[in-house]
PDB file of C-alpha atoms in Angstrom:
ATOM      1  CA  VAL A   1      -6.695 -30.447   3.984  1.00 30.00           C
ATOM      2  CA  ASP A   2      -3.681 -32.196   5.410  1.00 32.00           C
ATOM      3  CA  ALA A   3      -2.352 -31.766   8.930  1.00 33.00           C
ATOM      4  CA  LYS A   4       0.605 -29.648   7.795  1.00 34.00           C
ATOM      5  CA  THR A   5      -1.534 -26.907   6.290  1.00 35.00           C
ATOM      6  CA  ALA A   6      -4.702 -27.151   8.384  1.00 31.00           C
ATOM      7  CA  PRO A   7      -5.547 -24.008  10.319  1.00 32.00           C
ATOM      8  CA  CYS A   8      -5.164 -24.487  14.037  1.00 29.00           C
ATOM      9  CA  ILE A   9      -6.067 -22.603  17.185  1.00 26.00           C
ATOM     10  CA  TRP A  10      -2.924 -20.692  18.019  1.00 27.00           C
ATOM     11  CA  TRP A  11      -4.266 -18.196  20.535  1.00 29.00           C
ATOM     12  CA  ASP A  12      -5.224 -19.649  23.865  1.00 28.00           C
ATOM     13  CA  ASN A  13      -8.910 -19.709  24.729  1.00 30.00           C
ATOM     14  CA  THR A  14      -8.693 -17.617  27.888  1.00 32.00           C
ATOM     15  CA  SER A  15      -7.170 -14.431  26.515  1.00 36.00           C
ATOM     16  CA  SER A  16      -6.131 -12.746  23.315  1.00 37.00           C
ATOM     17  CA  THR A  17      -2.404 -13.155  23.933  1.00 38.00           C
ATOM     18  CA  ALA A  18      -0.310 -15.620  22.036  1.00 39.00           C
ATOM     19  CA  THR A  19       1.048 -18.615  23.923  1.00 38.00           C
ATOM     20  CA  LYS A  20       4.666 -19.682  23.408  1.00 39.00           C
ATOM     21  CA  SER A  21       3.580 -22.752  21.464  1.00 42.00           C
ATOM     22  CA  SER A  22       1.190 -20.673  19.381  1.00 43.00           C
ATOM     23  CA  ALA A  23       3.972 -19.210  17.224  1.00 43.00           C
ATOM     24  CA  THR A  24       5.182 -22.732  16.464  1.00 42.00           C
ATOM     25  CA  LYS A  25       1.684 -23.845  15.521  1.00 44.00           C
ATOM     26  CA  LEU A  26       1.216 -20.761  13.375  1.00 47.00           C
ATOM     27  CA  SER A  27       4.451 -21.349  11.485  1.00 43.00           C
ATOM     28  CA  ARG A  28       3.340 -24.962  10.929  1.00 41.00           C
ATOM     29  CA  PHE A  29       0.143 -23.579   9.374  1.00 47.00           C
ATOM     30  CA  GLN A  30       2.234 -21.729   6.821  1.00 49.00           C
ATOM     31  CA  GLY A  31       4.264 -24.890   6.113  1.00 48.00           C
ATOM     32  CA  LYS A  32       7.543 -25.116   4.206  1.00 48.00           C
ATOM     33  CA  ASN A  33       5.862 -26.306   0.961  1.00 48.00           C
ATOM     34  CA  ARG A  34       3.425 -23.441   1.115  1.00 51.00           C
ATOM     35  CA  ILE A  35       6.295 -21.019   1.663  1.00 51.00           C
ATOM     36  CA  ALA A  36       8.135 -22.473  -1.340  1.00 49.00           C
ATOM     37  CA  ARG A  37       5.024 -22.017  -3.485  1.00 52.00           C
ATOM     38  CA  ARG A  38       4.761 -18.400  -2.385  1.00 57.00           C
ATOM     39  CA  LEU A  39       8.400 -17.693  -3.300  1.00 55.00           C
ATOM     40  CA  ILE A  40       7.564 -16.742  -6.897  1.00 47.00           C
ATOM     41  CA  GLY A  41       5.681 -19.946  -7.336  1.00 46.00           C
ATOM     42  CA  GLY A  42       2.287 -19.360  -8.675  1.00 42.00           C
ATOM     43  CA  GLU A  43      -0.177 -16.570  -8.881  1.00 43.00           C
ATOM     44  CA  ALA A  44       0.730 -13.158 -10.134  1.00 49.00           C
ATOM     45  CA  HIS A  45      -0.558 -10.344  -7.979  1.00 45.00           C
ATOM     46  CA  PRO A  46      -1.050  -6.798  -9.161  1.00 50.00           C
ATOM     47  CA  GLU A  47       1.669  -4.330  -8.462  1.00 50.00           C
ATOM     48  CA  THR A  48       2.661  -0.997  -9.857  1.00 42.00           C
ATOM     49  CA  PRO A  49       4.314  -1.876 -13.215  1.00 42.00           C
ATOM     50  CA  GLU A  50       7.046   0.738 -13.003  1.00 38.00           C
ATOM     51  CA  ARG A  51       8.296  -0.926  -9.813  1.00 42.00           C
ATOM     52  CA  SER A  52       8.806  -4.468 -11.107  1.00 49.00           C
ATOM     53  CA  CYS A  53      12.318  -5.901 -11.464  1.00 55.00           C
ATOM     54  CA  THR A  54      14.430  -4.069 -14.012  1.00 53.00           C
ATOM     55  CA  ASP A  55      17.019  -6.832 -14.245  1.00 53.00           C
ATOM     56  CA  LEU A  56      15.785 -10.130 -15.676  1.00 63.00           C
ATOM     57  CA  SER A  57      18.655 -11.988 -14.022  1.00 88.00           C
ATOM     58  CA  ALA A  58      17.286 -10.955 -10.596  1.00 93.00           C
ATOM     59  CA  GLN A  59      13.937 -12.513 -11.539  1.00 91.00           C
ATOM     60  CA  ASP A  60      15.728 -15.672 -12.666  1.00 94.00           C
ATOM     61  CA  LEU A  61      17.558 -15.820  -9.338  1.00 95.00           C
ATOM     62  CA  CYS A  62      14.192 -15.547  -7.535  1.00 94.00           C
ATOM     63  CA  HIS A  63      12.886 -18.507  -9.541  1.00 94.00           C
ATOM     64  CA  LYS A  64      16.017 -20.567  -8.826  1.00 95.00           C
ATOM     65  CA  ALA A  65      15.759 -19.706  -5.125  1.00 96.00           C
ATOM     66  CA  ALA A  66      12.186 -21.010  -5.076  1.00 94.00           C
ATOM     67  CA  SER A  67      13.348 -24.324  -6.543  1.00 94.00           C
ATOM     68  CA  PHE A  68      15.994 -24.641  -3.811  1.00 96.00           C
ATOM     69  CA  VAL A  69      13.375 -23.934  -1.129  1.00 94.00           C
ATOM     70  CA  ARG A  70      11.211 -26.714  -2.584  1.00 94.00           C
ATOM     71  CA  LYS A  71      14.220 -29.030  -2.216  1.00 94.00           C
ATOM     72  CA  GLY A  72      14.708 -27.896   1.384  1.00 94.00           C
ATOM     73  CA  ASP A  73      17.959 -26.044   0.679  1.00 96.00           C
ATOM     74  CA  ALA A  74      17.255 -22.709   2.368  1.00 96.00           C
ATOM     75  CA  LYS A  75      20.950 -21.830   2.555  1.00 97.00           C
ATOM     76  CA  ARG A  76      21.356 -21.823  -1.253  1.00 97.00           C
ATOM     77  CA  ALA A  77      18.041 -20.044  -1.692  1.00 97.00           C
ATOM     78  CA  ARG A  78      19.179 -17.319   0.679  1.00 97.00           C
ATOM     79  CA  LYS A  79      22.453 -16.820  -1.202  1.00 97.00           C
ATOM     80  CA  LEU A  80      20.577 -16.527  -4.513  1.00 96.00           C
ATOM     81  CA  LEU A  81      18.115 -13.996  -3.108  1.00 97.00           C
ATOM     82  CA  GLU A  82      20.910 -11.958  -1.527  1.00 97.00           C
ATOM     83  CA  THR A  83      22.636 -11.943  -4.919  1.00 96.00           C
ATOM     84  CA  ALA A  84      19.377 -10.854  -6.580  1.00 96.00           C
ATOM     85  CA  VAL A  85      18.945  -7.832  -4.292  1.00 96.00           C
ATOM     86  CA  SER A  86      22.598  -6.840  -4.660  1.00 95.00           C
ATOM     87  CA  GLU A  87      22.438  -7.097  -8.475  1.00 94.00           C
ATOM     88  CA  ASP A  88      19.084  -5.325  -8.724  1.00 95.00           C
ATOM     89  CA  PRO A  89      18.189  -3.349  -5.571  1.00 96.00           C
ATOM     90  CA  THR A  90      14.888  -2.352  -7.240  1.00 95.00           C
ATOM     91  CA  CYS A  91      13.613  -5.950  -7.471  1.00 95.00           C
ATOM     92  CA  VAL A  92      10.674  -5.818  -5.063  1.00 96.00           C
ATOM     93  CA  GLN A  93       9.958  -9.550  -5.375  1.00 95.00           C
ATOM     94  CA  ALA A  94      13.524 -10.436  -4.347  1.00 97.00           C
ATOM     95  CA  TRP A  95      13.274  -8.265  -1.211  1.00 98.00           C
ATOM     96  CA  CYS A  96       9.885  -9.812  -0.427  1.00 97.00           C
ATOM     97  CA  ASN A  97      11.111 -13.377  -0.977  1.00 97.00           C
ATOM     98  CA  LEU A  98      14.212 -12.815   1.120  1.00 97.00           C
ATOM     99  CA  GLY A  99      12.043 -11.460   3.935  1.00 97.00           C
ATOM    100  CA  LEU A 100       9.755 -14.491   3.705  1.00 97.00           C
ATOM    101  CA  LEU A 101      12.710 -16.875   3.745  1.00 97.00           C
ATOM    102  CA  LEU A 102      14.205 -15.178   6.813  1.00 97.00           C
ATOM    103  CA  GLN A 103      10.824 -15.220   8.541  1.00 96.00           C
ATOM    104  CA  SER A 104       9.840 -18.798   7.795  1.00 94.00           C
ATOM    105  CA  TRP A 105      13.105 -20.754   7.693  1.00 95.00           C
ATOM    106  CA  TYR A 106      15.450 -18.743   9.875  1.00 95.00           C
ATOM    107  CA  LYS A 107      12.925 -17.242  12.333  1.00 95.00           C
ATOM    108  CA  ASP A 108      14.745 -13.915  11.866  1.00 97.00           C
ATOM    109  CA  MET A 109      11.870 -11.507  12.404  1.00 96.00           C
ATOM    110  CA  ALA A 110      14.095  -8.414  12.529  1.00 96.00           C
ATOM    111  CA  GLY A 111      15.736  -9.330   9.226  1.00 97.00           C
ATOM    112  CA  ALA A 112      12.381 -10.129   7.639  1.00 97.00           C
ATOM    113  CA  THR A 113      10.957  -6.824   8.848  1.00 97.00           C
ATOM    114  CA  SER A 114      13.874  -4.930   7.318  1.00 98.00           C
ATOM    115  CA  HIS A 115      13.432  -6.665   3.960  1.00 98.00           C
ATOM    116  CA  TYR A 116       9.664  -6.147   3.909  1.00 98.00           C
ATOM    117  CA  GLU A 117      10.174  -2.462   4.708  1.00 98.00           C
ATOM    118  CA  GLN A 118      12.646  -2.191   1.819  1.00 98.00           C
ATOM    119  CA  ALA A 119      10.184  -3.881  -0.558  1.00 98.00           C
ATOM    120  CA  LEU A 120       7.357  -1.576   0.535  1.00 98.00           C
ATOM    121  CA  ALA A 121       9.604   1.482   0.181  1.00 98.00           C
ATOM    122  CA  LEU A 122      10.070   0.470  -3.471  1.00 97.00           C
ATOM    123  CA  ASN A 123       6.421  -0.437  -3.996  1.00 97.00           C
ATOM    124  CA  PRO A 124       3.869   0.264  -1.233  1.00 98.00           C
ATOM    125  CA  ARG A 125       1.262  -1.730  -3.210  1.00 97.00           C
ATOM    126  CA  HIS A 126       3.163  -5.030  -3.536  1.00 97.00           C
ATOM    127  CA  ALA A 127       0.494  -7.529  -2.510  1.00 97.00           C
ATOM    128  CA  ASP A 128       2.752 -10.410  -1.460  1.00 97.00           C
ATOM    129  CA  THR A 129       4.895  -8.165   0.726  1.00 98.00           C
ATOM    130  CA  LEU A 130       1.831  -6.652   2.393  1.00 98.00           C
ATOM    131  CA  CYS A 131       0.451 -10.134   3.087  1.00 97.00           C
ATOM    132  CA  ASN A 132       3.747 -11.592   4.347  1.00 97.00           C
ATOM    133  CA  TYR A 133       4.445  -8.577   6.545  1.00 97.00           C
ATOM    134  CA  GLY A 134       0.920  -8.794   7.928  1.00 97.00           C
ATOM    135  CA  PHE A 135       1.483 -12.453   8.731  1.00 96.00           C
ATOM    136  CA  LEU A 136       4.726 -11.583  10.516  1.00 96.00           C
ATOM    137  CA  HIS A 137       2.802  -9.150  12.731  1.00 96.00           C
ATOM    138  CA  LEU A 138       0.004 -11.670  13.247  1.00 93.00           C
ATOM    139  CA  SER A 139       2.458 -14.354  14.344  1.00 91.00           C
ATOM    140  CA  THR A 140       4.032 -12.108  16.972  1.00 88.00           C
ATOM    141  CA  GLY A 141       0.823 -11.902  18.995  1.00 82.00           C
ATOM    142  CA  ALA A 142      -2.237  -9.859  19.748  1.00 76.00           C
ATOM    143  CA  GLN A 143      -0.255  -6.679  20.454  1.00 83.00           C
ATOM    144  CA  SER A 144       0.571  -6.482  16.723  1.00 91.00           C
ATOM    145  CA  ALA A 145      -2.916  -7.428  15.521  1.00 93.00           C
ATOM    146  CA  SER A 146      -3.920  -3.911  14.497  1.00 94.00           C
ATOM    147  CA  ARG A 147      -0.793  -3.548  12.342  1.00 96.00           C
ATOM    148  CA  ALA A 148      -1.446  -6.982  10.802  1.00 96.00           C
ATOM    149  CA  GLU A 149      -5.045  -6.017  10.059  1.00 97.00           C
ATOM    150  CA  ASP A 150      -3.918  -2.796   8.368  1.00 97.00           C
ATOM    151  CA  LEU A 151      -1.478  -4.711   6.159  1.00 98.00           C
ATOM    152  CA  PHE A 152      -4.074  -7.348   5.195  1.00 98.00           C
ATOM    153  CA  ARG A 153      -6.574  -4.610   4.304  1.00 98.00           C
ATOM    154  CA  ARG A 154      -4.004  -2.823   2.158  1.00 98.00           C
ATOM    155  CA  CYS A 155      -3.146  -6.095   0.426  1.00 98.00           C
ATOM    156  CA  LEU A 156      -6.815  -6.777  -0.312  1.00 98.00           C
ATOM    157  CA  GLU A 157      -7.217  -3.249  -1.714  1.00 98.00           C
ATOM    158  CA  VAL A 158      -4.546  -4.144  -4.269  1.00 97.00           C
ATOM    159  CA  ASP A 159      -5.767  -7.698  -4.929  1.00 97.00           C
ATOM    160  CA  THR A 160      -9.238  -8.599  -3.652  1.00 97.00           C
ATOM    161  CA  THR A 161      -8.602 -12.298  -4.385  1.00 96.00           C
ATOM    162  CA  HIS A 162      -5.247 -12.693  -2.604  1.00 97.00           C
ATOM    163  CA  THR A 163      -5.935 -16.072  -0.995  1.00 96.00           C
ATOM    164  CA  ASP A 164      -3.229 -15.941   1.669  1.00 96.00           C
ATOM    165  CA  ALA A 165      -4.316 -12.472   2.785  1.00 97.00           C
ATOM    166  CA  LEU A 166      -7.966 -13.587   2.963  1.00 97.00           C
ATOM    167  CA  CYS A 167      -7.031 -16.667   5.022  1.00 96.00           C
ATOM    168  CA  ASN A 168      -4.694 -14.810   7.377  1.00 96.00           C
ATOM    169  CA  TYR A 169      -7.168 -11.957   7.818  1.00 97.00           C
ATOM    170  CA  GLY A 170      -9.839 -14.574   8.579  1.00 97.00           C
ATOM    171  CA  LEU A 171      -7.581 -16.106  11.238  1.00 94.00           C
ATOM    172  CA  LEU A 172      -7.062 -12.686  12.762  1.00 95.00           C
ATOM    173  CA  LYS A 173     -10.811 -12.010  12.835  1.00 96.00           C
ATOM    174  CA  TYR A 174     -11.558 -15.405  14.350  1.00 95.00           C
ATOM    175  CA  GLN A 175      -8.756 -15.698  16.902  1.00 90.00           C
ATOM    176  CA  VAL A 176      -7.990 -12.126  17.924  1.00 91.00           C
ATOM    177  CA  ALA A 177     -11.081 -10.072  17.164  1.00 90.00           C
ATOM    178  CA  ARG A 178     -13.415 -12.934  18.112  1.00 93.00           C
ATOM    179  CA  ASP A 179     -15.607 -12.162  15.080  1.00 96.00           C
ATOM    180  CA  PRO A 180     -16.525 -15.575  13.627  1.00 96.00           C
ATOM    181  CA  ALA A 181     -19.023 -14.117  11.150  1.00 97.00           C
ATOM    182  CA  LYS A 182     -16.392 -11.858   9.532  1.00 97.00           C
ATOM    183  CA  ALA A 183     -13.858 -14.700   9.631  1.00 97.00           C
ATOM    184  CA  GLU A 184     -16.285 -17.024   7.855  1.00 97.00           C
ATOM    185  CA  ASP A 185     -16.932 -14.372   5.205  1.00 97.00           C
ATOM    186  CA  LEU A 186     -13.187 -14.035   4.564  1.00 97.00           C
ATOM    187  CA  PHE A 187     -12.684 -17.812   4.449  1.00 97.00           C
ATOM    188  CA  ARG A 188     -15.563 -18.169   1.965  1.00 97.00           C
ATOM    189  CA  LYS A 189     -13.981 -15.523  -0.274  1.00 97.00           C
ATOM    190  CA  ALA A 190     -10.677 -17.406  -0.110  1.00 96.00           C
ATOM    191  CA  LEU A 191     -12.391 -20.663  -1.058  1.00 96.00           C
ATOM    192  CA  ALA A 192     -14.164 -18.989  -3.974  1.00 95.00           C
TER     193      ALA A 192
END
């Protein structure tokens, strides 16, 4: 594990509230390369088939946006994803990816929240959106931990092997709930 993606302690040891530097450390855990991989990069996660993109060009735009994120060009990626959602407002993955881009590159939590809500309105079982939205709540501090936990659980109901959800849920259990045994169980499932 390299330093950019290694999990780190982002809640202080004296309480269950996030420190100001904790959000920075948490976003470093996600890492820009990891975000690029998650923007339509790799694994397919189950979702309701009738809610997938109806316009193939919107899917193509999502793929092109991911390549721009890998190159570090978030501005172009954002334009492509905005075009994708305007051309096909039913493309759940485009809404999800745009939310993730706003969250991770632009630190626009309100914008990300709006896009995740739109994606979940189209498909309440979209695993990546549930995971990303859960992570957004997790990164805002302990006051949002119960909402994050609910989203991670829902994600894992859809896809029991969703690695990011297992890891983030493990972090929540370890740092917020102070349940190292449950955290270890979740991390072991992610590793498997």
